[in-house]
Coordinates of C-alpha atoms and ligand atoms in Angstrom, one line a residue:
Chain D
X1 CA -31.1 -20.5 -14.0
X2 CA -32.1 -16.9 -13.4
X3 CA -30.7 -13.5 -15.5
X4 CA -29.1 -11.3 -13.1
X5 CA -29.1 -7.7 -14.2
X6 CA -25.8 -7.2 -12.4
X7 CA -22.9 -8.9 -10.7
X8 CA -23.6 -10.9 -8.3
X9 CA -21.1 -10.3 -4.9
X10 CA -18.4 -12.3 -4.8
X11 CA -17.7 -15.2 -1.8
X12 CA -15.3 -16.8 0.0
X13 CA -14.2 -20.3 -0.8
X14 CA -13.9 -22.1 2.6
X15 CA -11.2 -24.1 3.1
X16 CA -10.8 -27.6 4.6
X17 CA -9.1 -26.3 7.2
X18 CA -11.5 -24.0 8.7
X19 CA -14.5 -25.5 7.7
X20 CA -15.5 -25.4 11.8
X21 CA -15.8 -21.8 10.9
X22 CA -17.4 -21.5 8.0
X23 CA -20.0 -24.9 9.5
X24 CA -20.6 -22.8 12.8
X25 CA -21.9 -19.6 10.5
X26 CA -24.8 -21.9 9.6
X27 CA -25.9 -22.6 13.1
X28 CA -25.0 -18.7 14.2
X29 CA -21.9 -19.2 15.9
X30 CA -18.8 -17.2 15.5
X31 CA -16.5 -19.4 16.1
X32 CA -12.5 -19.1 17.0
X33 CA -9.3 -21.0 17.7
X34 CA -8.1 -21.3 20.9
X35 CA -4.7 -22.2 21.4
X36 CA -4.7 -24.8 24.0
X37 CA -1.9 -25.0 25.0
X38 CA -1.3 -20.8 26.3
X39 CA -5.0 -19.7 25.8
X40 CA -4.9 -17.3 23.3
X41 CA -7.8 -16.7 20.7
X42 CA -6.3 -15.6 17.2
X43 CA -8.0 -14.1 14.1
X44 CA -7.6 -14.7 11.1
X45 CA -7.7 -18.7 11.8
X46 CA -3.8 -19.9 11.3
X47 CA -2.5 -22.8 11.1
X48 CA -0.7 -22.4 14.6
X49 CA -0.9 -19.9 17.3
X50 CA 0.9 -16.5 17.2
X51 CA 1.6 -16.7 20.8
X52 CA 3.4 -20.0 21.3
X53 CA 3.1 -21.4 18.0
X54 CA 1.4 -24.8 18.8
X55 CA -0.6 -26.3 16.6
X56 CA -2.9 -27.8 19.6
X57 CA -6.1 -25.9 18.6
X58 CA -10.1 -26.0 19.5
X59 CA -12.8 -24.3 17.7
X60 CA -15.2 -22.8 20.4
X61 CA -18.0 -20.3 19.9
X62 CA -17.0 -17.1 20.8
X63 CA -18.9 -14.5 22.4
X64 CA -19.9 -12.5 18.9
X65 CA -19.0 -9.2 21.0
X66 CA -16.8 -6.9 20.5
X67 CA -16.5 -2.4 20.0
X68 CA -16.0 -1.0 16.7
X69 CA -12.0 -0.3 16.6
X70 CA -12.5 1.2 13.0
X71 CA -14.7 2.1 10.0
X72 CA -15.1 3.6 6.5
X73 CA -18.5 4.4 5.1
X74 CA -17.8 3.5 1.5
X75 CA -19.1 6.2 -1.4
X76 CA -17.7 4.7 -4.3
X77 CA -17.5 0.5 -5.0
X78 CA -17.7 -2.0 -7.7
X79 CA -20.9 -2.6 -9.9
X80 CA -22.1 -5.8 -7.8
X81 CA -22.3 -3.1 -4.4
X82 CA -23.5 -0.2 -5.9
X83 CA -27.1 -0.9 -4.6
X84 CA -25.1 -1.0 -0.9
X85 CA -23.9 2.7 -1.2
X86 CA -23.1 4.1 1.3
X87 CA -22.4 1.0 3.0
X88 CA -20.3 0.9 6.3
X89 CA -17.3 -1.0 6.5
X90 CA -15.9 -1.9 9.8
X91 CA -13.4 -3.3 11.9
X92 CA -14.2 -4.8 15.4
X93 CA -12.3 -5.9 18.1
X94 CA -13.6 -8.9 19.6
X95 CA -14.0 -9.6 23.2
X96 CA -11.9 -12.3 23.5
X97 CA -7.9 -11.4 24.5
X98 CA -5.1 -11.8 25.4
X99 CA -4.2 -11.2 21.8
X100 CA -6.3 -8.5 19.5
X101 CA -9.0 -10.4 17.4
X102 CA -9.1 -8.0 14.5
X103 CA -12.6 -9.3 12.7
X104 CA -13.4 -7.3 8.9
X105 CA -16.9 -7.3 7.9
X106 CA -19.8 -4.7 7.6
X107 CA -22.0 -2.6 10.2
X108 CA -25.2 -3.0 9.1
X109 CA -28.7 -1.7 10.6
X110 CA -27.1 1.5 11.7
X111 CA -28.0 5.0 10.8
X112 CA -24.8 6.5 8.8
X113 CA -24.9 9.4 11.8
X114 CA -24.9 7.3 14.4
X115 CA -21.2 5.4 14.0
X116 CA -18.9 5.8 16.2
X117 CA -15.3 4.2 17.1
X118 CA -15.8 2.1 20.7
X119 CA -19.5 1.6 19.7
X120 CA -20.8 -2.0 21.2
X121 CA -21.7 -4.4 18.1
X122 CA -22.5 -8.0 18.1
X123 CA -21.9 -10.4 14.7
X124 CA -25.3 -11.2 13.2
X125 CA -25.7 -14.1 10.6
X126 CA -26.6 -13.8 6.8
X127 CA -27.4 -16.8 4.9
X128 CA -26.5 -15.9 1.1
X129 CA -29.8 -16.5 -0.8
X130 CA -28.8 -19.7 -3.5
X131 CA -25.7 -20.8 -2.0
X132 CA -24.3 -23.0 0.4
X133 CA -22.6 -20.7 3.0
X134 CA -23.5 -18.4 5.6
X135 CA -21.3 -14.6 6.0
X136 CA -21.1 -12.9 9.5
X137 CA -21.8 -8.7 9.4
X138 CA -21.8 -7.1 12.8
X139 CA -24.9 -4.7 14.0
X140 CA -24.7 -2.3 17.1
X141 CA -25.5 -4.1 20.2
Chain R
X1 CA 34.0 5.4 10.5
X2 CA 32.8 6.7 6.9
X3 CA 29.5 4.3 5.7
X4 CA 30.0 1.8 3.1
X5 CA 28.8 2.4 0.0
X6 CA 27.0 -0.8 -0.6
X7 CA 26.1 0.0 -4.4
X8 CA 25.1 2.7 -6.4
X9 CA 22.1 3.5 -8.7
X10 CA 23.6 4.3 -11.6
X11 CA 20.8 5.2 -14.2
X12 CA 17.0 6.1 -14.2
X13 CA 14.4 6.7 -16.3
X14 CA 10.4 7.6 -16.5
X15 CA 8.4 7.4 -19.9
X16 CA 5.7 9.4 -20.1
X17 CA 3.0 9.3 -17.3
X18 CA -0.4 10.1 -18.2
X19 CA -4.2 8.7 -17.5
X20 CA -4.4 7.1 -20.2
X21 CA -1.4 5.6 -22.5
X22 CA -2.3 3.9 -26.0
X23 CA 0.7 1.2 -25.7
X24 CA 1.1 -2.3 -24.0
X25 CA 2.5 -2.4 -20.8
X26 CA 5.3 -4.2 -22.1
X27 CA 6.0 -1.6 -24.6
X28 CA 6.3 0.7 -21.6
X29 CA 8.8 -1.2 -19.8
X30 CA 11.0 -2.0 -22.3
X31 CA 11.1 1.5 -23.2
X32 CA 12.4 2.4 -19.1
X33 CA 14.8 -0.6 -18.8
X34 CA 16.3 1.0 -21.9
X35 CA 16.3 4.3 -21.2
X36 CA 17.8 3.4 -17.6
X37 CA 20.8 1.7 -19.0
X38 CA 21.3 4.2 -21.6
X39 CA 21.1 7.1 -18.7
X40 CA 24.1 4.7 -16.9
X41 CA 25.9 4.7 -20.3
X42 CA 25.5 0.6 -20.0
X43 CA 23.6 -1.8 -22.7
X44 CA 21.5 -4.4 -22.0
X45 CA 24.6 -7.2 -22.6
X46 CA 25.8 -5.6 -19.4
X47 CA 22.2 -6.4 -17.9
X48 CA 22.6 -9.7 -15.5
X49 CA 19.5 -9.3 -12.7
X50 CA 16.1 -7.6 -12.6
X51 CA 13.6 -7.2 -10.5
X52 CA 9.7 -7.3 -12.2
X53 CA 6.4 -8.1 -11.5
X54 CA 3.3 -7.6 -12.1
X55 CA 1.2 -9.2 -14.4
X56 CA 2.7 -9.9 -17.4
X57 CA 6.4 -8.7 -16.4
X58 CA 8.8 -11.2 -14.5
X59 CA 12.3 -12.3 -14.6
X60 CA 11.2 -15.2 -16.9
X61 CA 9.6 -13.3 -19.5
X62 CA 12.3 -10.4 -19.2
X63 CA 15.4 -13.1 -19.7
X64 CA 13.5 -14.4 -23.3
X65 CA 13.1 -11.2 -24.3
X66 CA 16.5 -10.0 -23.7
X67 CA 17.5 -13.2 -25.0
X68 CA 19.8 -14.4 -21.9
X69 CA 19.5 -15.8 -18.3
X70 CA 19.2 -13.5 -15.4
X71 CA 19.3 -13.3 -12.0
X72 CA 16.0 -12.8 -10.6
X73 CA 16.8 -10.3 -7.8
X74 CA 13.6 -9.8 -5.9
X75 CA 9.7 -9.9 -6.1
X76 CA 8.9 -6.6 -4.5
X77 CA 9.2 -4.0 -7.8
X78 CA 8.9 -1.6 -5.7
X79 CA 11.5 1.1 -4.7
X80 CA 13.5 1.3 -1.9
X81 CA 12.8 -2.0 -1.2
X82 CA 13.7 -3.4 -5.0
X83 CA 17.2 -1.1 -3.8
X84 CA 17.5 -3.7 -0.3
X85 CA 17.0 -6.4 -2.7
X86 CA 19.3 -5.2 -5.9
X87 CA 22.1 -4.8 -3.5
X88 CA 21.8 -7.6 -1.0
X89 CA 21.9 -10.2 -4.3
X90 CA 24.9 -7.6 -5.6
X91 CA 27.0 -7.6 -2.8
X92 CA 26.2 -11.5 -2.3
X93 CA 28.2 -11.2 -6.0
X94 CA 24.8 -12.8 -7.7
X95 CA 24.4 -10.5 -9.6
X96 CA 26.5 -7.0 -10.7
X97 CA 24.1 -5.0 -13.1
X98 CA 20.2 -5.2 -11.8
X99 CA 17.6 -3.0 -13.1
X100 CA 14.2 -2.4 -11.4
X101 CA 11.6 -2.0 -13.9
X102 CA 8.0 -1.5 -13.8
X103 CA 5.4 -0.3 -15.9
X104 CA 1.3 -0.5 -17.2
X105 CA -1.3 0.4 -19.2
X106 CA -4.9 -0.6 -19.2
X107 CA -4.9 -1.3 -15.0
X108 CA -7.0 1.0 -12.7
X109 CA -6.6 0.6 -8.9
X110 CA -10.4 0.7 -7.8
X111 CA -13.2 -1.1 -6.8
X112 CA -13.3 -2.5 -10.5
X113 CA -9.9 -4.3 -9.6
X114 CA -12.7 -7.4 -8.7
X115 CA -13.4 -8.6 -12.2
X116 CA -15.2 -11.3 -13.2
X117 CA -14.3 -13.8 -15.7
X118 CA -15.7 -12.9 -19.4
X119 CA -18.6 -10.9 -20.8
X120 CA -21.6 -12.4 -20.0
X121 CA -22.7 -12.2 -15.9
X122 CA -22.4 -15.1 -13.9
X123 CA -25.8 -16.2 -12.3
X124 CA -23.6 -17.7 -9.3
X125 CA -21.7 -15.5 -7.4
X126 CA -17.5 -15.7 -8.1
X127 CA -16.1 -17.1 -5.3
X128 CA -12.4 -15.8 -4.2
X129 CA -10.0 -16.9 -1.7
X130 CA -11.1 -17.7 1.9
X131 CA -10.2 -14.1 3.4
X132 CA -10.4 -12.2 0.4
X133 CA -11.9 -8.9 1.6
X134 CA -13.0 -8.0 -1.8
X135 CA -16.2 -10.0 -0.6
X136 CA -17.2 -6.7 1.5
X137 CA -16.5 -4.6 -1.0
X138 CA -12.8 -3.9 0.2
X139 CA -10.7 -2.0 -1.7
X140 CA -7.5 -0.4 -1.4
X141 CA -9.4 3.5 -0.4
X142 CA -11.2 2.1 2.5
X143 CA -8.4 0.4 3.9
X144 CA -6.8 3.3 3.9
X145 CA -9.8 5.3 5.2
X146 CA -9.9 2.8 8.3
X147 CA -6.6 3.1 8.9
X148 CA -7.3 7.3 8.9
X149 CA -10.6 7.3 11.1
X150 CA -8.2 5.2 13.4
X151 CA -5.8 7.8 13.8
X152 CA -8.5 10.6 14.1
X153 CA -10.1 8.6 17.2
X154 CA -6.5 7.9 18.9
X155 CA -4.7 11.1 18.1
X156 CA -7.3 13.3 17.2
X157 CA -5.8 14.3 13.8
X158 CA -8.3 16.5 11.6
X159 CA -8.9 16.3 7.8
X160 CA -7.6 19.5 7.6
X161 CA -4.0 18.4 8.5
X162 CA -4.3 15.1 6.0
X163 CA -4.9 17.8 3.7
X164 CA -2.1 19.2 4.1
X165 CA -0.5 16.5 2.2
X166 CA -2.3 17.1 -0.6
X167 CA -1.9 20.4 -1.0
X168 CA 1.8 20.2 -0.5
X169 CA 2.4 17.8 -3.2
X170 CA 0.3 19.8 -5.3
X171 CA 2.0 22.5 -5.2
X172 CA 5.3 20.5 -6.4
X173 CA 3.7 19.2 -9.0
X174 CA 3.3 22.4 -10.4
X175 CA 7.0 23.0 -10.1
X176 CA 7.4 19.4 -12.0
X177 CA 6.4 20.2 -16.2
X178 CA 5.8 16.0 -16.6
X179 CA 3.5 16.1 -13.6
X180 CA -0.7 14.5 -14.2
X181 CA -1.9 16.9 -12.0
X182 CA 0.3 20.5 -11.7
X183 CA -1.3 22.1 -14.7
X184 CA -4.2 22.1 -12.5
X185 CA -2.3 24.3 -10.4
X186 CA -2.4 24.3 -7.3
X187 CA -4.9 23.8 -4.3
X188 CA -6.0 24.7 -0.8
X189 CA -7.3 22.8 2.2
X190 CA -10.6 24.0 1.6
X191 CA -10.5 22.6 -2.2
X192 CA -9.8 19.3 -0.6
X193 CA -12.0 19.2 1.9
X194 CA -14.7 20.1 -0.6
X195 CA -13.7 17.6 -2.8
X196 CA -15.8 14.6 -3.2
X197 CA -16.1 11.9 -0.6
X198 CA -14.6 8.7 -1.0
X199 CA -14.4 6.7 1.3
X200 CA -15.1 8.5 4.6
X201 CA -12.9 10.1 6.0
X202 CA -10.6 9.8 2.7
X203 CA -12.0 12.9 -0.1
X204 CA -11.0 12.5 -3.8
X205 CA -8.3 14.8 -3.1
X206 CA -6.8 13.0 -0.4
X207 CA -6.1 10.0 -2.9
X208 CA -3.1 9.4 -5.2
X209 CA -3.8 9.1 -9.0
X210 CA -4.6 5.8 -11.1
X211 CA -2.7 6.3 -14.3
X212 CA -0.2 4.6 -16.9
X213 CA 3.7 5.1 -17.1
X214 CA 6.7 3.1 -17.0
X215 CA 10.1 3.9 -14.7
X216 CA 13.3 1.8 -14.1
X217 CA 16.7 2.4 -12.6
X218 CA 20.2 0.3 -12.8
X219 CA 21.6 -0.6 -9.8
X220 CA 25.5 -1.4 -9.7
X221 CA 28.7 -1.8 -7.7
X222 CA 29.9 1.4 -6.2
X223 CA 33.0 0.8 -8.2
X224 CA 31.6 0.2 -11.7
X225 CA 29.8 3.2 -10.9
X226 CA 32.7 5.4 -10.6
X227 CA 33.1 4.7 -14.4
X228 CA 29.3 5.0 -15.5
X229 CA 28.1 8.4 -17.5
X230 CA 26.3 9.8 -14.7
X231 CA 26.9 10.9 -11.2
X232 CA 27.1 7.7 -9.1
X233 CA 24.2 7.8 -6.6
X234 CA 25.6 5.4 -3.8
X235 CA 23.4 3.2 -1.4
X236 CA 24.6 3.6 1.8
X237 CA 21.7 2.0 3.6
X238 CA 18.5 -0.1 2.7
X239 CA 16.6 -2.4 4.7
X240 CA 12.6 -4.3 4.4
X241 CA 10.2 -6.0 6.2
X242 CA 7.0 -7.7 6.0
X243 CA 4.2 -7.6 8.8
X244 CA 1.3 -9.1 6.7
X245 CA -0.8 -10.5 3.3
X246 CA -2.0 -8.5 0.8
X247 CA -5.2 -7.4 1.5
X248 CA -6.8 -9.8 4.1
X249 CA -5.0 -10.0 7.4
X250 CA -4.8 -7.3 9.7
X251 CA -2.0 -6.9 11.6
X252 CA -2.9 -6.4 15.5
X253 CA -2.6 -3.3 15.4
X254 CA -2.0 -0.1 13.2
X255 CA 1.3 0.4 15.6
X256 CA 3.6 0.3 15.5
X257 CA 4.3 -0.8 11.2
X258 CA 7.3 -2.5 9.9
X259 CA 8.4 0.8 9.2
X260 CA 10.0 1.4 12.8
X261 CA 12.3 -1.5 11.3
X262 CA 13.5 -0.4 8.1
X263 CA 14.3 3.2 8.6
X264 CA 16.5 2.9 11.1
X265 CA 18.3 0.0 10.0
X266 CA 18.8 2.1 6.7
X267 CA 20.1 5.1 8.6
X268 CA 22.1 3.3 10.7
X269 CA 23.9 1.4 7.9
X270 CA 24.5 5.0 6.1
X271 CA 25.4 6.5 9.5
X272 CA 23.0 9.5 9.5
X273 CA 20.0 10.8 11.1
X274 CA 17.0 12.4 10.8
X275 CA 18.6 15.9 10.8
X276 CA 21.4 14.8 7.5
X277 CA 18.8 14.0 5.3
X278 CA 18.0 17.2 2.3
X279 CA 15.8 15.3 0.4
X280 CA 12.9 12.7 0.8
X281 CA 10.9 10.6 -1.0
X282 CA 8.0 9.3 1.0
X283 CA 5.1 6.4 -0.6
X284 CA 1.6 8.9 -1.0
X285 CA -0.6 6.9 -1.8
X286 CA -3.3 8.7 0.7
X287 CA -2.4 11.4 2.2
X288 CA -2.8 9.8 6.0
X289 CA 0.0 7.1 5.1
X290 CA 2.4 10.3 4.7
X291 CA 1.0 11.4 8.1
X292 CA 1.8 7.5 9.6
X293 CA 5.1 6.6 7.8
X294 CA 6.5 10.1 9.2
X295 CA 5.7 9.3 12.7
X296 CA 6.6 5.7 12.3
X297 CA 10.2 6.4 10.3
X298 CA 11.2 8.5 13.6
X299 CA 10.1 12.5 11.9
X300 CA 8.0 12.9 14.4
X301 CA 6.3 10.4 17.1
X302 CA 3.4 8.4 16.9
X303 CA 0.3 10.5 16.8
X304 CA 2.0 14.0 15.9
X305 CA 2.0 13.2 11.9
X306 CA -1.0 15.5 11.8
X307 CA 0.3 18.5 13.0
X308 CA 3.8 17.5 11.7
X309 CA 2.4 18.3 8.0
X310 CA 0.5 20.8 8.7
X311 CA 3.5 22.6 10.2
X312 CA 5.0 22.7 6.4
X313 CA 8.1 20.3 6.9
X314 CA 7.6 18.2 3.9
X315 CA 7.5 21.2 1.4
X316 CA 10.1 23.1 -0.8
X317 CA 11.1 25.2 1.7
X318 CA 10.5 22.6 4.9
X319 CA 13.4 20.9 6.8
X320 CA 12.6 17.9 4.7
X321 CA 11.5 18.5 1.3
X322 CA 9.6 15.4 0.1
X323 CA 8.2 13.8 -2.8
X324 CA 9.2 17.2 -5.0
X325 CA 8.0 16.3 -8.4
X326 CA 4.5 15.6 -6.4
X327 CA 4.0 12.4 -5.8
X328 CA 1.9 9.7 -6.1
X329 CA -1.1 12.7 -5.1
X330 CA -0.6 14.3 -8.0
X331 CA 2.8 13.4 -10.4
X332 CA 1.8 9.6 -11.0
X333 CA 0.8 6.3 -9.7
X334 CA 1.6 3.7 -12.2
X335 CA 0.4 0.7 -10.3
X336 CA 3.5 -0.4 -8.5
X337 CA 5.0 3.0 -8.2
X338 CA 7.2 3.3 -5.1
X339 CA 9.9 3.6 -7.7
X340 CA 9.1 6.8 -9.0
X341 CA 10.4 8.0 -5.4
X342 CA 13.5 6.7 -6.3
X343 CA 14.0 8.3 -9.5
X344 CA 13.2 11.7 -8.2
X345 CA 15.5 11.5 -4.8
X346 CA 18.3 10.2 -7.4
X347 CA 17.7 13.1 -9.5
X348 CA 17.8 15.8 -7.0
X349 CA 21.2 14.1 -5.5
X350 CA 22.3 14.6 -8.9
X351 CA 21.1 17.9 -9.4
X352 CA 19.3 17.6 -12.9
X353 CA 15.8 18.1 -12.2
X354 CA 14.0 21.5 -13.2
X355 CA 15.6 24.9 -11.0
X356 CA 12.7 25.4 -9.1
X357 CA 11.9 21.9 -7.8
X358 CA 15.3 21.2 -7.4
X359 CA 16.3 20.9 -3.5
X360 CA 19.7 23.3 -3.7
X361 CA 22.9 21.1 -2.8
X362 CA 21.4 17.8 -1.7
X363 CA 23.7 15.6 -0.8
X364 CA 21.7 12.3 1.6
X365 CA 18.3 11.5 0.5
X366 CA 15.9 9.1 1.7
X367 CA 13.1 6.5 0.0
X368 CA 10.5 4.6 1.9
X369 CA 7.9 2.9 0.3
X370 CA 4.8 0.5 1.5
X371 CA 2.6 -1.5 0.6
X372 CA -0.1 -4.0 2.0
X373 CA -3.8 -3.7 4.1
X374 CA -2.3 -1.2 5.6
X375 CA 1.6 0.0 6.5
X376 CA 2.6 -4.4 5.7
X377 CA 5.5 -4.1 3.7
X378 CA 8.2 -1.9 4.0
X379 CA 11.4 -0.5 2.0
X380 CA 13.3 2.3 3.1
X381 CA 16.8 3.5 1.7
X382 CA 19.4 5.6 2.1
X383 CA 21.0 7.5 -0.9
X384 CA 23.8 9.7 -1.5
X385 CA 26.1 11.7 -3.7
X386 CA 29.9 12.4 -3.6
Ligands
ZN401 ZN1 -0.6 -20.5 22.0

């Protein structure tokens, strides 16, 4: 048992469902559905596809590339970041398609001046210190 | 072929809207749902749906303390799209007298919205729902901020045109004596620009308030409004739609939002267009969802909501006056406020708000409100006076 002298940042509970996901953060993969029965990739993980609605679905390890479609670097959050401020949230569109893999997370190891929308990035792995689960952040390629 | 009038909204009411209120919630609310049916000239025995939520307010608690069944009439408590909801269950003859209340105290809308479970500091982390983007540090501003640096690399709109916006609704609510902000008077672009960053590219100026307050309104049968106290205000159109979760799931794409549904379903139900409409009240929480719902609800197209602000069409004196007791910028966000546009467009149709905020001779106004991570949920509606 340690004292913490501040809130600790909250995580996500993994579910059943996608614990392929949440198992292939562990080994650094970034891992998505594919619909196999049309092809498509879809984010977030669903219980069917969005294209054709089958349920017929295989986890594969995607390519952890993608541009940075949007971002915010964030002035002003809860007690258990305010050691991140300014931290740099982003959204990043995979490389997989047809449809548009939308992926939420943080840029990290990038100079606040050198952001930009359409920048390369790549996911990179962070084991949480204590706990039993692995979160993805994205870094510029 | 003259529009149906599908209902009417028949009374309204705010309570007091201010940063910090020492009551309960619940003394809020009670305080609107009666002062809405008292506006109508109704009682609460003539109360038979309502639509509330949020925290401790539902359609369960509401029929105990009211001491009778009601209809629940919808989930949304939010404003034009509570009206879609109020009248569909009305004219499905659910329900006759519905009022939409919401109200609260004591809840900020911030990055201390994550709370953790009792005073003493967990030495394990709190673990939320799989998706829940609270875990990197999401709140609602930098949704909104993404959604705004977005529009800046697609369209190339500027932070002086979001804060346009701003300084527009500012300026209202210095026209409005109840307004948080207008005895501030009013602002420039520059002050907003200057203001303090938030969540880049979103300053403190281009972000609505966080405050307490209460508002409700009655909605009825056009014809048992023709024998209420007040004007009828008649629904000629109202329409919603969904397009994601709250705060997780992104849709695709920023375009086009469920918006491009609602409002013209809602106009063409009432018959109008763009050009019939004196009066709008538009959702504010951030200034750029202003910039996106215009383009989006057919004002101007997709990518032109920069310069469509900044060309002065949403103030006083604009071809569409909007959000003229100023808006969730700088009147009141109350937590679930997409109401409080529909109290204000029913007041100027009825011609009883202060002389110089009032919008001369309105006759068709028009609510939209959203809600969601970002441009999810929709509500628009069409209202209008004899
Ligand atoms: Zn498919």
């Amino acid at each position: 048992m340690t004292t913490q002298q501040k809130p600790l940042k909250p995580l996500p509970t993994p579910s059943r469902e996608n614990k392929p996901f949440w198992d292939g953060l562990k080994q650094h993969e970034f891992r998505l559905q594919l619909c196999k029965a049309c092809g498509s990739y879809r984010w977030l993980p669903k219980p069917a596809c969005p294209n054709c609605l089958s349920e017929d679905t295989e986890w594969v390890k995607a390519s952890g590339e993608g541009t940075l479609w949007t971002y915010s670097t964030v002035y002003r959050a809860g007690p258990a970041f305010a050691d991140d401020i300014p931290f740099i949230t982003a959204i990043v569109e995979l490389k997989e398609k047809p449809l548009k893999c939308l992926v939420l997370s943080w840029l990290v190891n990038c100079k606040l001046e050198d952001v930009y929308v359409g920048m390369p990035v790549k996911v990179a792995f962070e084991a949480i210190p204590n706990e039993d689960i692995t979160l993805y952040k994205f870094v510029p390629a | 072929m003259a529009p149906t009038k599908q209902a009417a909204i028949v009374g309204v009411y705010l309570t007091e809207q201010a940063v910090q209120i020492d009551r309960s919630s619940q003394s809020l609310q009670l305080e609107a749902l009666k002062g809405a049916l008292a506006d109508a000239g109704l009682e609460a025995k003539d109360l038979d749906g309502i639509i509330a939520t949020g925290g401790e307010s539902d359609a369960g608690r509401w029929s105990r303390q009211l001491g009778k069944p009601l209809v629940d009439a919808g989930k949304s408590c939010m404003g034009a799209t509570a009206v879609a909801e109020a009248v569909a269950h009305i004219n499905a003859g659910l329900c006759e007298v519905v009022v939409v209340v919401h109200g609260n105290s004591g809840f900020r809308i911030g990055p201390d919205q994550v709370r953790w479970s009792g005073s003493v500091v967990p030495d394990k982390a709190p673990r939320l729902d799989e998706w829940n983007a609270s875990v990197w540090g999401m709140y609602i501003i930098p949704w909104y901020a993404q959604m705004a640096r977005r529009h800046m690399y697609e369209f190339g709109t500027t932070s002086e045109q979001l804060a346009n916006v701003a300084v527009t609704f500012r300026h209202h609510a210095t026209l409005n004596p109840r307004s948080i902000m207008g005895k501030r008077g009013t602002i420039t672009i520059e002050d907003v620009l200057n203001s303090r960053m938030v969540c880049e590219p979103l300053h403190l100026l281009d972000c609505c308030l966080a405050n307490h307050g209460a508002y409700a309104f009655v909605v009825t049968t056009a014809e048992r409004a023709r024998n209420l106290k007040k004007k009828p205000v008649y629904v000629l159109g109202a329409a919603s739609a969904v397009w994601n979760s709250p705060y997780e799931d992104l849709t695709p794409n920023y375009y086009p939002s469920p918006a491009t549904i609602t409002g013209p379903k809602a106009m063409a139900q009432a018959g109008v267009t763009h050009d019939d409409l004196d009066v709008l009240g538009i959702y504010d929480c951030f200034t750029i969802t202003v910039v996106r719902l215009m383009e989006d609800l057919g004002f101007c197209k997709l990518g032109e909501g920069g310069s469509f602000v900044a060309e002065g069409n949403l103030t006083l004196n604009g071809k569409w006056p909007t959000n003229l007791d100023g808006g969730l910028l700088s009147h009141s966000h109350n937590g679930l406020p997409g109401g409080m546009h529909v109290v204000e467009v029913v007041r100027q149709l009825r011609g009883e708000v202060e002389p110089q905020r009032q919008v001369p001779n309105a006759k068709i106004g028009f609510c939209h409100d959203q809600g969601f991570a970002v441009l999810g949920r929709h509500g628009s509606c069409v209202l209008a006076v004899d």
